[in-house]
PDB file of C-alpha atoms in Angstrom:
ATOM      1  CA  MET A   1      40.705  55.550  85.098  1.00  0.00           C
ATOM      2  CA  ILE A   2      43.281  57.586  83.209  1.00  0.00           C
ATOM      3  CA  SER A   3      44.471  55.484  79.935  1.00  0.00           C
ATOM      4  CA  ILE A   4      48.914  56.882  80.161  1.00  0.00           C
ATOM      5  CA  VAL A   5      50.365  56.022  76.836  1.00  0.00           C
ATOM      6  CA  ILE A   6      53.361  54.952  75.692  1.00  0.00           C
ATOM      7  CA  PRO A   7      55.058  54.795  72.272  1.00  0.00           C
ATOM      8  CA  THR A   8      58.812  53.165  71.935  1.00  0.00           C
ATOM      9  CA  TYR A   9      61.168  52.510  69.265  1.00  0.00           C
ATOM     10  CA  ASN A  10      64.936  51.443  70.360  1.00  0.00           C
ATOM     11  CA  ALA A  11      63.991  52.484  74.250  1.00  0.00           C
ATOM     12  CA  ALA A  12      64.773  49.863  76.176  1.00  0.00           C
ATOM     13  CA  LYS A  13      68.048  52.063  77.971  1.00  0.00           C
ATOM     14  CA  PHE A  14      65.513  54.477  79.226  1.00  0.00           C
ATOM     15  CA  ILE A  15      61.861  53.209  79.301  1.00  0.00           C
ATOM     16  CA  GLY A  16      61.883  51.627  82.836  1.00  0.00           C
ATOM     17  CA  PHE A  17      62.559  54.996  84.285  1.00  0.00           C
ATOM     18  CA  ALA A  18      59.080  56.275  82.577  1.00  0.00           C
ATOM     19  CA  ILE A  19      57.008  53.069  83.483  1.00  0.00           C
ATOM     20  CA  GLU A  20      58.419  53.489  87.198  1.00  0.00           C
ATOM     21  CA  SER A  21      57.759  57.132  87.329  1.00  0.00           C
ATOM     22  CA  ILE A  22      53.898  55.931  86.289  1.00  0.00           C
ATOM     23  CA  ILE A  23      53.866  52.901  88.686  1.00  0.00           C
ATOM     24  CA  ARG A  24      54.983  54.983  91.261  1.00  0.00           C
ATOM     25  CA  GLN A  25      51.932  57.850  90.472  1.00  0.00           C
ATOM     26  CA  THR A  26      49.552  59.263  93.847  1.00  0.00           C
ATOM     27  CA  TYR A  27      46.342  58.899  92.009  1.00  0.00           C
ATOM     28  CA  PRO A  28      46.034  54.717  91.887  1.00  0.00           C
ATOM     29  CA  ASP A  29      42.962  54.728  89.284  1.00  0.00           C
ATOM     30  CA  TRP A  30      45.531  54.708  85.368  1.00  0.00           C
ATOM     31  CA  GLU A  31      46.550  52.105  83.047  1.00  0.00           C
ATOM     32  CA  LEU A  32      49.302  52.230  81.108  1.00  0.00           C
ATOM     33  CA  VAL A  33      48.967  50.961  78.287  1.00  0.00           C
ATOM     34  CA  ILE A  34      52.712  50.982  75.807  1.00  0.00           C
ATOM     35  CA  VAL A  35      52.459  50.483  71.984  1.00  0.00           C
ATOM     36  CA  ASP A  36      55.978  49.245  70.337  1.00  0.00           C
ATOM     37  CA  ASP A  37      56.535  49.880  67.059  1.00  0.00           C
ATOM     38  CA  CYS A  38      59.184  47.227  66.561  1.00  0.00           C
ATOM     39  CA  SER A  39      62.056  47.801  68.488  1.00  0.00           C
ATOM     40  CA  THR A  40      64.845  46.296  67.786  1.00  0.00           C
ATOM     41  CA  ASP A  41      66.795  46.533  71.206  1.00  0.00           C
ATOM     42  CA  ASP A  42      66.026  44.590  74.620  1.00  0.00           C
ATOM     43  CA  THR A  43      62.497  46.891  74.772  1.00  0.00           C
ATOM     44  CA  VAL A  44      59.960  43.824  74.792  1.00  0.00           C
ATOM     45  CA  ALA A  45      61.604  42.597  77.375  1.00  0.00           C
ATOM     46  CA  VAL A  46      62.160  45.081  79.805  1.00  0.00           C
ATOM     47  CA  VAL A  47      58.428  46.325  79.133  1.00  0.00           C
ATOM     48  CA  GLU A  48      57.329  42.509  79.701  1.00  0.00           C
ATOM     49  CA  SER A  49      58.978  42.672  82.801  1.00  0.00           C
ATOM     50  CA  TYR A  50      57.421  45.336  84.534  1.00  0.00           C
ATOM     51  CA  ARG A  51      53.907  43.731  82.775  1.00  0.00           C
ATOM     52  CA  LYS A  52      54.080  40.513  84.753  1.00  0.00           C
ATOM     53  CA  GLU A  53      55.050  42.429  88.270  1.00  0.00           C
ATOM     54  CA  GLU A  54      51.638  45.694  87.512  1.00  0.00           C
ATOM     55  CA  GLY A  55      48.643  44.803  86.052  1.00  0.00           C
ATOM     56  CA  ARG A  56      48.196  47.580  85.049  1.00  0.00           C
ATOM     57  CA  ILE A  57      50.864  47.435  82.062  1.00  0.00           C
ATOM     58  CA  ARG A  58      49.230  46.528  79.031  1.00  0.00           C
ATOM     59  CA  LEU A  59      51.775  46.373  76.174  1.00  0.00           C
ATOM     60  CA  ILE A  60      51.082  46.869  72.289  1.00  0.00           C
ATOM     61  CA  ARG A  61      52.737  45.625  69.179  1.00  0.00           C
ATOM     62  CA  ARG A  62      52.504  47.119  66.337  1.00  0.00           C
ATOM     63  CA  LYS A  63      53.007  44.335  63.200  1.00  0.00           C
ATOM     64  CA  SER A  64      55.362  47.125  60.945  1.00  0.00           C
ATOM     65  CA  ASN A  65      57.359  49.726  61.953  1.00  0.00           C
ATOM     66  CA  SER A  66      56.058  53.168  61.688  1.00  0.00           C
ATOM     67  CA  GLY A  67      58.231  54.813  61.350  1.00  0.00           C
ATOM     68  CA  GLY A  68      58.077  57.432  64.036  1.00  0.00           C
ATOM     69  CA  ALA A  69      55.772  57.899  67.427  1.00  0.00           C
ATOM     70  CA  ARG A  70      53.455  58.950  65.945  1.00  0.00           C
ATOM     71  CA  LYS A  71      50.692  56.061  65.024  1.00  0.00           C
ATOM     72  CA  PRO A  72      51.712  54.078  67.869  1.00  0.00           C
ATOM     73  CA  ARG A  73      51.010  56.600  70.552  1.00  0.00           C
ATOM     74  CA  TYR A  74      47.285  57.524  68.529  1.00  0.00           C
ATOM     75  CA  ASP A  75      46.744  53.102  68.202  1.00  0.00           C
ATOM     76  CA  GLY A  76      47.079  53.430  72.185  1.00  0.00           C
ATOM     77  CA  ILE A  77      44.747  56.327  72.508  1.00  0.00           C
ATOM     78  CA  LEU A  78      42.254  54.083  70.342  1.00  0.00           C
ATOM     79  CA  ALA A  79      43.042  51.521  71.971  1.00  0.00           C
ATOM     80  CA  ALA A  80      42.883  53.361  75.879  1.00  0.00           C
ATOM     81  CA  ASN A  81      40.654  51.962  78.448  1.00  0.00           C
ATOM     82  CA  GLY A  82      40.563  54.967  80.516  1.00  0.00           C
ATOM     83  CA  ASP A  83      37.619  57.822  80.914  1.00  0.00           C
ATOM     84  CA  LEU A  84      41.132  60.564  80.746  1.00  0.00           C
ATOM     85  CA  ILE A  85      44.074  60.055  78.835  1.00  0.00           C
ATOM     86  CA  SER A  86      47.387  61.364  78.870  1.00  0.00           C
ATOM     87  CA  HIS A  87      51.046  60.173  76.722  1.00  0.00           C
ATOM     88  CA  ILE A  88      54.527  60.419  77.919  1.00  0.00           C
ATOM     89  CA  ASP A  89      57.856  59.471  75.527  1.00  0.00           C
ATOM     90  CA  SER A  90      59.621  56.804  75.919  1.00  0.00           C
ATOM     91  CA  ASP A  91      62.271  58.291  77.471  1.00  0.00           C
ATOM     92  CA  ASP A  92      60.731  61.215  78.969  1.00  0.00           C
ATOM     93  CA  PHE A  93      59.387  60.893  83.372  1.00  0.00           C
ATOM     94  CA  ILE A  94      57.493  62.693  84.919  1.00  0.00           C
ATOM     95  CA  GLU A  95      56.591  63.629  89.023  1.00  0.00           C
ATOM     96  CA  GLU A  96      54.742  61.308  91.121  1.00  0.00           C
ATOM     97  CA  ARG A  97      52.119  63.859  91.680  1.00  0.00           C
ATOM     98  CA  TYR A  98      51.518  63.953  88.036  1.00  0.00           C
ATOM     99  CA  LEU A  99      48.274  62.080  87.356  1.00  0.00           C
ATOM    100  CA  GLU A 100      47.157  64.064  91.199  1.00  0.00           C
ATOM    101  CA  LYS A 101      47.886  67.326  89.710  1.00  0.00           C
ATOM    102  CA  LEU A 102      46.514  67.429  85.984  1.00  0.00           C
ATOM    103  CA  LEU A 103      42.854  65.809  87.772  1.00  0.00           C
ATOM    104  CA  ALA A 104      42.541  68.993  90.232  1.00  0.00           C
ATOM    105  CA  LYS A 105      43.529  70.842  87.700  1.00  0.00           C
ATOM    106  CA  LYS A 106      41.464  69.779  85.619  1.00  0.00           C
ATOM    107  CA  GLU A 107      38.045  69.387  88.518  1.00  0.00           C
ATOM    108  CA  GLU A 108      38.513  72.939  89.188  1.00  0.00           C
ATOM    109  CA  THR A 109      38.337  74.463  85.663  1.00  0.00           C
ATOM    110  CA  GLY A 110      36.648  72.335  83.574  1.00  0.00           C
ATOM    111  CA  ALA A 111      38.326  72.417  81.318  1.00  0.00           C
ATOM    112  CA  ASP A 112      38.617  70.763  77.536  1.00  0.00           C
ATOM    113  CA  LEU A 113      42.593  70.236  78.006  1.00  0.00           C
ATOM    114  CA  ILE A 114      44.717  70.538  80.712  1.00  0.00           C
ATOM    115  CA  LEU A 115      48.457  71.818  80.564  1.00  0.00           C
ATOM    116  CA  SER A 116      52.218  70.548  82.512  1.00  0.00           C
ATOM    117  CA  LYS A 117      55.042  72.088  82.745  1.00  0.00           C
ATOM    118  CA  LEU A 118      57.649  70.798  81.135  1.00  0.00           C
ATOM    119  CA  GLN A 119      61.718  70.336  82.901  1.00  0.00           C
ATOM    120  CA  TYR A 120      64.392  70.571  80.490  1.00  0.00           C
ATOM    121  CA  CYS A 121      66.812  67.601  81.404  1.00  0.00           C
ATOM    122  CA  GLY A 122      70.101  65.956  80.722  1.00  0.00           C
ATOM    123  CA  THR A 123      70.937  62.284  79.774  1.00  0.00           C
ATOM    124  CA  ASN A 124      71.559  61.112  83.193  1.00  0.00           C
ATOM    125  CA  GLY A 125      67.901  63.314  84.215  1.00  0.00           C
ATOM    126  CA  GLU A 126      69.402  65.862  86.102  1.00  0.00           C
ATOM    127  CA  PRO A 127      67.538  68.892  85.336  1.00  0.00           C
ATOM    128  CA  ASP A 128      68.686  72.012  84.284  1.00  0.00           C
ATOM    129  CA  ALA A 129      67.316  75.752  84.627  1.00  0.00           C
ATOM    130  CA  ARG A 130      64.849  76.103  81.911  1.00  0.00           C
ATOM    131  CA  GLN A 131      61.423  75.499  81.828  1.00  0.00           C
ATOM    132  CA  ILE A 132      58.398  75.666  79.685  1.00  0.00           C
ATOM    133  CA  PRO A 133      55.784  77.739  80.771  1.00  0.00           C
ATOM    134  CA  SER A 134      57.928  80.578  81.993  1.00  0.00           C
ATOM    135  CA  LYS A 135      58.474  80.994  86.210  1.00  0.00           C
ATOM    136  CA  THR A 136      56.364  84.003  85.660  1.00  0.00           C
ATOM    137  CA  PHE A 137      53.203  82.128  83.809  1.00  0.00           C
ATOM    138  CA  ASP A 138      50.283  82.816  85.537  1.00  0.00           C
ATOM    139  CA  PHE A 139      48.694  79.526  86.119  1.00  0.00           C
ATOM    140  CA  ASP A 140      45.422  79.964  87.067  1.00  0.00           C
ATOM    141  CA  ARG A 141      45.011  81.826  83.269  1.00  0.00           C
ATOM    142  CA  ILE A 142      42.089  79.725  81.898  1.00  0.00           C
ATOM    143  CA  MET A 143      42.386  80.123  77.871  1.00  0.00           C
ATOM    144  CA  THR A 144      40.510  79.784  75.087  1.00  0.00           C
ATOM    145  CA  GLY A 145      42.313  77.394  72.743  1.00  0.00           C
ATOM    146  CA  THR A 146      42.886  79.951  69.699  1.00  0.00           C
ATOM    147  CA  GLU A 147      45.363  82.140  72.398  1.00  0.00           C
ATOM    148  CA  ALA A 148      46.620  79.549  73.586  1.00  0.00           C
ATOM    149  CA  CYS A 149      48.117  77.787  69.946  1.00  0.00           C
ATOM    150  CA  LYS A 150      49.467  81.838  69.260  1.00  0.00           C
ATOM    151  CA  LEU A 151      51.972  80.829  72.526  1.00  0.00           C
ATOM    152  CA  THR A 152      53.480  78.281  70.170  1.00  0.00           C
ATOM    153  CA  ILE A 153      54.137  80.488  67.148  1.00  0.00           C
ATOM    154  CA  GLY A 154      57.679  81.019  66.704  1.00  0.00           C
ATOM    155  CA  THR A 155      59.191  80.491  70.595  1.00  0.00           C
ATOM    156  CA  TRP A 156      56.817  76.908  72.508  1.00  0.00           C
ATOM    157  CA  GLN A 157      55.441  78.576  75.550  1.00  0.00           C
ATOM    158  CA  LEU A 158      53.275  75.940  76.226  1.00  0.00           C
ATOM    159  CA  ASN A 159      54.232  72.420  76.977  1.00  0.00           C
ATOM    160  CA  LEU A 160      51.585  69.569  75.315  1.00  0.00           C
ATOM    161  CA  ALA A 161      53.487  66.770  76.100  1.00  0.00           C
ATOM    162  CA  GLY A 162      51.685  65.075  78.734  1.00  0.00           C
ATOM    163  CA  LEU A 163      48.692  66.489  78.373  1.00  0.00           C
ATOM    164  CA  LEU A 164      45.009  65.520  80.175  1.00  0.00           C
ATOM    165  CA  ILE A 165      42.071  65.301  78.099  1.00  0.00           C
ATOM    166  CA  ASP A 166      38.664  63.403  77.832  1.00  0.00           C
ATOM    167  CA  ALA A 167      38.592  60.237  76.164  1.00  0.00           C
ATOM    168  CA  GLU A 168      36.306  60.620  74.194  1.00  0.00           C
ATOM    169  CA  ARG A 169      36.862  63.981  72.379  1.00  0.00           C
ATOM    170  CA  TYR A 170      39.994  62.304  72.021  1.00  0.00           C
ATOM    171  CA  ARG A 171      40.080  59.493  70.084  1.00  0.00           C
ATOM    172  CA  SER A 172      37.135  61.322  67.876  1.00  0.00           C
ATOM    173  CA  PHE A 173      40.681  63.459  66.792  1.00  0.00           C
ATOM    174  CA  VAL A 174      42.884  60.751  66.744  1.00  0.00           C
ATOM    175  CA  SER A 175      39.599  58.863  64.038  1.00  0.00           C
ATOM    176  CA  GLU A 176      39.599  62.631  62.319  1.00  0.00           C
ATOM    177  CA  ILE A 177      43.577  62.522  61.376  1.00  0.00           C
ATOM    178  CA  TYR A 178      44.850  59.399  62.039  1.00  0.00           C
ATOM    179  CA  ASP A 179      45.654  58.643  58.587  1.00  0.00           C
ATOM    180  CA  ASP A 180      47.291  61.877  57.182  1.00  0.00           C
ATOM    181  CA  ASP A 181      49.836  61.996  56.016  1.00  0.00           C
ATOM    182  CA  CYS A 182      52.388  63.022  58.489  1.00  0.00           C
ATOM    183  CA  ASN A 183      54.164  60.187  60.236  1.00  0.00           C
ATOM    184  CA  SER A 184      57.419  62.322  60.857  1.00  0.00           C
ATOM    185  CA  CYS A 185      59.787  63.237  64.017  1.00  0.00           C
ATOM    186  CA  PHE A 186      58.247  66.458  63.210  1.00  0.00           C
ATOM    187  CA  ASN A 187      54.416  65.269  63.359  1.00  0.00           C
ATOM    188  CA  ASP A 188      53.682  67.636  66.751  1.00  0.00           C
ATOM    189  CA  GLU A 189      54.249  70.451  65.043  1.00  0.00           C
ATOM    190  CA  LEU A 190      51.005  70.254  63.229  1.00  0.00           C
ATOM    191  CA  ASP A 191      48.717  67.709  65.244  1.00  0.00           C
ATOM    192  CA  TYR A 192      48.839  69.968  68.728  1.00  0.00           C
ATOM    193  CA  ARG A 193      47.829  73.020  66.909  1.00  0.00           C
ATOM    194  CA  LYS A 194      45.203  71.162  65.361  1.00  0.00           C
ATOM    195  CA  LEU A 195      44.178  69.986  68.821  1.00  0.00           C
ATOM    196  CA  LEU A 196      44.406  72.846  70.421  1.00  0.00           C
ATOM    197  CA  LEU A 197      42.485  74.722  67.622  1.00  0.00           C
ATOM    198  CA  SER A 198      40.207  72.223  68.521  1.00  0.00           C
ATOM    199  CA  VAL A 199      39.128  72.931  72.413  1.00  0.00           C
ATOM    200  CA  SER A 200      37.302  75.557  73.689  1.00  0.00           C
ATOM    201  CA  SER A 201      39.112  75.563  76.811  1.00  0.00           C
ATOM    202  CA  VAL A 202      42.811  75.342  78.110  1.00  0.00           C
ATOM    203  CA  ALA A 203      44.168  75.238  81.827  1.00  0.00           C
ATOM    204  CA  VAL A 204      47.970  74.945  82.754  1.00  0.00           C
ATOM    205  CA  CYS A 205      48.736  73.017  85.705  1.00  0.00           C
ATOM    206  CA  ASP A 206      52.040  73.032  87.545  1.00  0.00           C
ATOM    207  CA  ALA A 207      52.435  69.265  87.376  1.00  0.00           C
ATOM    208  CA  THR A 208      56.628  68.797  86.700  1.00  0.00           C
ATOM    209  CA  TYR A 209      56.810  66.668  83.573  1.00  0.00           C
ATOM    210  CA  TYR A 210      60.510  65.857  83.078  1.00  0.00           C
ATOM    211  CA  TYR A 211      61.689  65.677  79.237  1.00  0.00           C
ATOM    212  CA  ARG A 212      65.349  64.182  78.462  1.00  0.00           C
ATOM    213  CA  GLN A 213      67.477  65.198  75.869  1.00  0.00           C
ATOM    214  CA  HIS A 214      70.548  63.009  74.383  1.00  0.00           C
ATOM    215  CA  ALA A 215      72.069  62.211  71.374  1.00  0.00           C
ATOM    216  CA  MET A 216      69.921  59.762  70.090  1.00  0.00           C
ATOM    217  CA  SER A 217      66.426  61.900  70.688  1.00  0.00           C
ATOM    218  CA  VAL A 218      64.782  63.807  67.913  1.00  0.00           C
ATOM    219  CA  VAL A 219      65.954  66.778  68.171  1.00  0.00           C
ATOM    220  CA  HIS A 220      69.385  65.605  67.675  1.00  0.00           C
ATOM    221  CA  LEU A 221      68.700  65.299  63.104  1.00  0.00           C
ATOM    222  CA  SER A 222      69.519  64.332  59.819  1.00  0.00           C
ATOM    223  CA  VAL A 223      68.943  66.004  57.286  1.00  0.00           C
ATOM    224  CA  SER A 224      66.143  63.049  56.290  1.00  0.00           C
ATOM    225  CA  GLN A 225      64.086  65.022  59.196  1.00  0.00           C
ATOM    226  CA  TYR A 226      64.577  67.883  58.878  1.00  0.00           C
ATOM    227  CA  ILE A 227      63.363  66.832  54.744  1.00  0.00           C
ATOM    228  CA  ASP A 228      60.465  65.500  56.534  1.00  0.00           C
ATOM    229  CA  ARG A 229      59.718  69.138  59.017  1.00  0.00           C
ATOM    230  CA  LEU A 230      59.402  70.424  55.870  1.00  0.00           C
ATOM    231  CA  ASN A 231      56.799  68.826  55.005  1.00  0.00           C
ATOM    232  CA  GLN A 232      55.067  69.456  57.987  1.00  0.00           C
ATOM    233  CA  ILE A 233      55.969  73.178  58.428  1.00  0.00           C
ATOM    234  CA  ILE A 234      53.331  74.374  55.055  1.00  0.00           C
ATOM    235  CA  PRO A 235      50.810  72.797  55.924  1.00  0.00           C
ATOM    236  CA  LEU A 236      50.757  74.302  59.828  1.00  0.00           C
ATOM    237  CA  TYR A 237      51.288  78.069  57.544  1.00  0.00           C
ATOM    238  CA  SER A 238      48.275  77.048  55.452  1.00  0.00           C
ATOM    239  CA  LEU A 239      47.086  76.239  59.038  1.00  0.00           C
ATOM    240  CA  ILE A 240      47.725  78.569  61.413  1.00  0.00           C
ATOM    241  CA  SER A 241      47.739  82.007  59.027  1.00  0.00           C
ATOM    242  CA  GLU A 242      43.430  80.516  58.053  1.00  0.00           C
ATOM    243  CA  LYS A 243      42.901  80.146  61.739  1.00  0.00           C
ATOM    244  CA  ILE A 244      44.559  82.959  62.913  1.00  0.00           C
ATOM    245  CA  GLN A 245      44.203  86.562  62.312  1.00  0.00           C
ATOM    246  CA  ASP A 246      46.848  88.364  64.024  1.00  0.00           C
ATOM    247  CA  ASN A 247      49.371  90.177  62.402  1.00  0.00           C
ATOM    248  CA  ASP A 248      51.862  89.423  64.881  1.00  0.00           C
ATOM    249  CA  ILE A 249      51.041  85.433  64.821  1.00  0.00           C
ATOM    250  CA  ILE A 250      51.455  86.105  61.098  1.00  0.00           C
ATOM    251  CA  GLN A 251      55.129  87.356  61.579  1.00  0.00           C
ATOM    252  CA  ARG A 252      56.555  85.022  64.110  1.00  0.00           C
ATOM    253  CA  LEU A 253      55.240  82.272  61.347  1.00  0.00           C
ATOM    254  CA  ASN A 254      57.049  83.457  58.326  1.00  0.00           C
ATOM    255  CA  ALA A 255      59.937  83.728  61.114  1.00  0.00           C
ATOM    256  CA  ASP A 256      60.226  79.917  61.814  1.00  0.00           C
ATOM    257  CA  TYR A 257      59.484  79.151  57.648  1.00  0.00           C
ATOM    258  CA  ILE A 258      62.466  81.041  56.661  1.00  0.00           C
ATOM    259  CA  GLN A 259      64.306  79.398  59.415  1.00  0.00           C
ATOM    260  CA  CYS A 260      62.867  75.897  58.421  1.00  0.00           C
ATOM    261  CA  LEU A 261      63.641  76.038  55.513  1.00  0.00           C
ATOM    262  CA  TYR A 262      67.123  77.924  55.499  1.00  0.00           C
ATOM    263  CA  ILE A 263      68.351  75.009  59.059  1.00  0.00           C
ATOM    264  CA  ALA A 264      66.764  72.347  55.887  1.00  0.00           C
ATOM    265  CA  GLU A 265      68.428  73.599  53.199  1.00  0.00           C
ATOM    266  CA  SER A 266      72.102  73.904  55.066  1.00  0.00           C
ATOM    267  CA  THR A 267      71.757  70.667  56.809  1.00  0.00           C
ATOM    268  CA  TYR A 268      70.881  69.354  53.161  1.00  0.00           C
ATOM    269  CA  LEU A 269      74.723  71.452  51.515  1.00  0.00           C
ATOM    270  CA  GLN A 270      76.985  69.982  54.723  1.00  0.00           C
ATOM    271  CA  GLN A 271      76.088  66.465  53.899  1.00  0.00           C
ATOM    272  CA  ARG A 272      74.658  66.164  50.242  1.00  0.00           C
ATOM    273  CA  LYS A 273      78.236  64.002  49.393  1.00  0.00           C
ATOM    274  CA  LYS A 274      77.053  61.608  51.443  1.00  0.00           C
ATOM    275  CA  LEU A 275      73.272  61.116  50.559  1.00  0.00           C
ATOM    276  CA  ASP A 276      72.318  58.464  48.456  1.00  0.00           C
ATOM    277  CA  ARG A 277      70.221  59.452  44.583  1.00  0.00           C
ATOM    278  CA  ASP A 278      66.927  58.564  46.377  1.00  0.00           C
ATOM    279  CA  LEU A 279      67.744  60.239  49.529  1.00  0.00           C
ATOM    280  CA  LYS A 280      68.703  63.478  47.770  1.00  0.00           C
ATOM    281  CA  ALA A 281      66.422  64.460  45.100  1.00  0.00           C
ATOM    282  CA  LYS A 282      63.803  63.917  47.953  1.00  0.00           C
ATOM    283  CA  ALA A 283      65.260  66.577  49.674  1.00  0.00           C
ATOM    284  CA  GLN A 284      65.627  69.042  46.413  1.00  0.00           C
ATOM    285  CA  PHE A 285      62.245  68.101  45.985  1.00  0.00           C
ATOM    286  CA  ASN A 286      60.971  68.823  49.039  1.00  0.00           C
ATOM    287  CA  ILE A 287      63.097  72.128  49.214  1.00  0.00           C
ATOM    288  CA  ARG A 288      62.014  73.049  46.003  1.00  0.00           C
ATOM    289  CA  ARG A 289      58.493  72.831  47.079  1.00  0.00           C
ATOM    290  CA  ALA A 290      59.243  74.814  50.178  1.00  0.00           C
ATOM    291  CA  TYR A 291      60.879  77.861  48.056  1.00  0.00           C
ATOM    292  CA  SER A 292      57.872  78.173  45.808  1.00  0.00           C
ATOM    293  CA  PHE A 293      54.878  78.370  48.357  1.00  0.00           C
ATOM    294  CA  MET A 294      57.700  80.417  50.073  1.00  0.00           C
ATOM    295  CA  LYS A 295      57.003  82.757  46.596  1.00  0.00           C
ATOM    296  CA  GLU A 296      53.603  81.505  46.191  1.00  0.00           C
ATOM    297  CA  ARG A 297      52.221  83.258  49.835  1.00  0.00           C
ATOM    298  CA  GLY A 298      54.788  86.199  49.906  1.00  0.00           C
ATOM    299  CA  ILE A 299      56.686  84.708  52.612  1.00  0.00           C
ATOM    300  CA  ARG A 300      59.350  87.699  54.377  1.00  0.00           C
ATOM    301  CA  GLY A 301      61.122  87.813  57.484  1.00  0.00           C
ATOM    302  CA  LYS A 302      60.280  91.097  59.533  1.00  0.00           C
ATOM    303  CA  GLY A 303      63.202  93.560  58.197  1.00  0.00           C
ATOM    304  CA  ILE A 304      64.767  91.448  55.743  1.00  0.00           C
ATOM    305  CA  LYS A 305      63.978  91.970  52.309  1.00  0.00           C
ATOM    306  CA  PHE A 306      64.597  88.342  50.500  1.00  0.00           C
ATOM    307  CA  HIS A 307      65.227  88.600  46.582  1.00  0.00           C
ATOM    308  CA  LEU A 308      63.568  84.945  45.800  1.00  0.00           C
ATOM    309  CA  ILE A 309      65.423  83.259  42.691  1.00  0.00           C
ATOM    310  CA  SER A 310      63.667  80.060  41.519  1.00  0.00           C
ATOM    311  CA  SER A 311      64.383  76.689  43.653  1.00  0.00           C
ATOM    312  CA  SER A 312      65.022  75.377  40.125  1.00  0.00           C
ATOM    313  CA  PHE A 313      68.510  78.722  39.803  1.00  0.00           C
ATOM    314  CA  ILE A 314      69.292  77.544  43.280  1.00  0.00           C
ATOM    315  CA  LEU A 315      69.585  73.440  42.930  1.00  0.00           C
ATOM    316  CA  LEU A 316      71.255  73.589  39.398  1.00  0.00           C
ATOM    317  CA  LYS A 317      73.867  76.121  41.027  1.00  0.00           C
ATOM    318  CA  GLY A 318      74.687  73.768  43.484  1.00  0.00           C
ATOM    319  CA  MET A 319      71.722  75.100  46.150  1.00  0.00           C
ATOM    320  CA  ALA A 320      72.744  77.611  47.113  1.00  0.00           C
ATOM    321  CA  SER A 321      72.402  78.822  50.626  1.00  0.00           C
ATOM    322  CA  LEU A 322      69.250  80.726  52.061  1.00  0.00           C
ATOM    323  CA  ARG A 323      71.791  83.339  53.201  1.00  0.00           C
ATOM    324  CA  ASN A 324      72.812  84.048  49.649  1.00  0.00           C
ATOM    325  CA  ILE A 325      69.428  84.654  49.189  1.00  0.00           C
ATOM    326  CA  VAL A 326      69.171  87.384  52.012  1.00  0.00           C
ATOM    327  CA  ALA A 327      69.999  90.449  49.664  1.00  0.00           C
ATOM    328  CA  LYS A 328      70.213  92.922  53.143  1.00  0.00           C
ATOM    329  CA  VAL A 329      68.373  93.492  56.663  1.00  0.00           C
ATOM    330  CA  LYS A 330      66.740  96.722  56.481  1.00  0.00           C
ATOM    331  CA  LYS A 331      65.874  98.961  60.380  1.00  0.00           C
TER     332      LYS A 331
END
């Protein structure tokens, strides 16, 4: 049996589409575990309406809001009864043969981790031209976990949403990292890389995962969430630089780090007048820390020389933008 886990919070508008895409699966031996993170809208009522008609649906209601999708997703994984586990987000959906294709790929390859194709969609679910991996990707390729991880640095060339993995392996992985302090909207930045580095083999099939982008999506973020991403990019940098000794990957990692810091700082500068005292202090602390880490590790963008000045100077002078730190571009 395959357990599909959906973490959800205030997703009444979209979760019905996700549930229906699972009910329509051609592979029948599944259970759906939905974990509600204390929704305040009609999410639970929507789920209950489907659960009454479909006995393969389970609903778990958390007693307190976790602040992100990470712990609800992991609660569902730990509670799953299946031999294999997959998961999707509550505002996304999957094609009818999704589970059938994932399972066939696992049986064909014996790979530890099976990934799918991600198709970007608009609010109404209409697909656009973008997909991951690209149309030129070799779907017959079997990768090591490290090789697959490399394809997520710089630009995400693989889709980890909707993965398929052995339940025992996944529960063990989740149990080890469950209490890590990273329950933000960017937790996948770190956790997915850890997962890839923990497996021996990765295969990709052409099953389609539809990723819905809309105004409520976590990609449309406030300064608080961008600051949270700094808390992910620092341990991510440490993990990848330790596990993967590859100059090209380190250059990509450097660029990711610099871009993350730039966006976080720029967003802070744009929104700082509207922030309360505590959030402003949190933002300043985390940006200071990110600059200190950048200086400590000697992080440089390829072809760019940075004059690193102390974070305290930056903050005291009104959080001068990273644009003012870039001194010149070397050709």
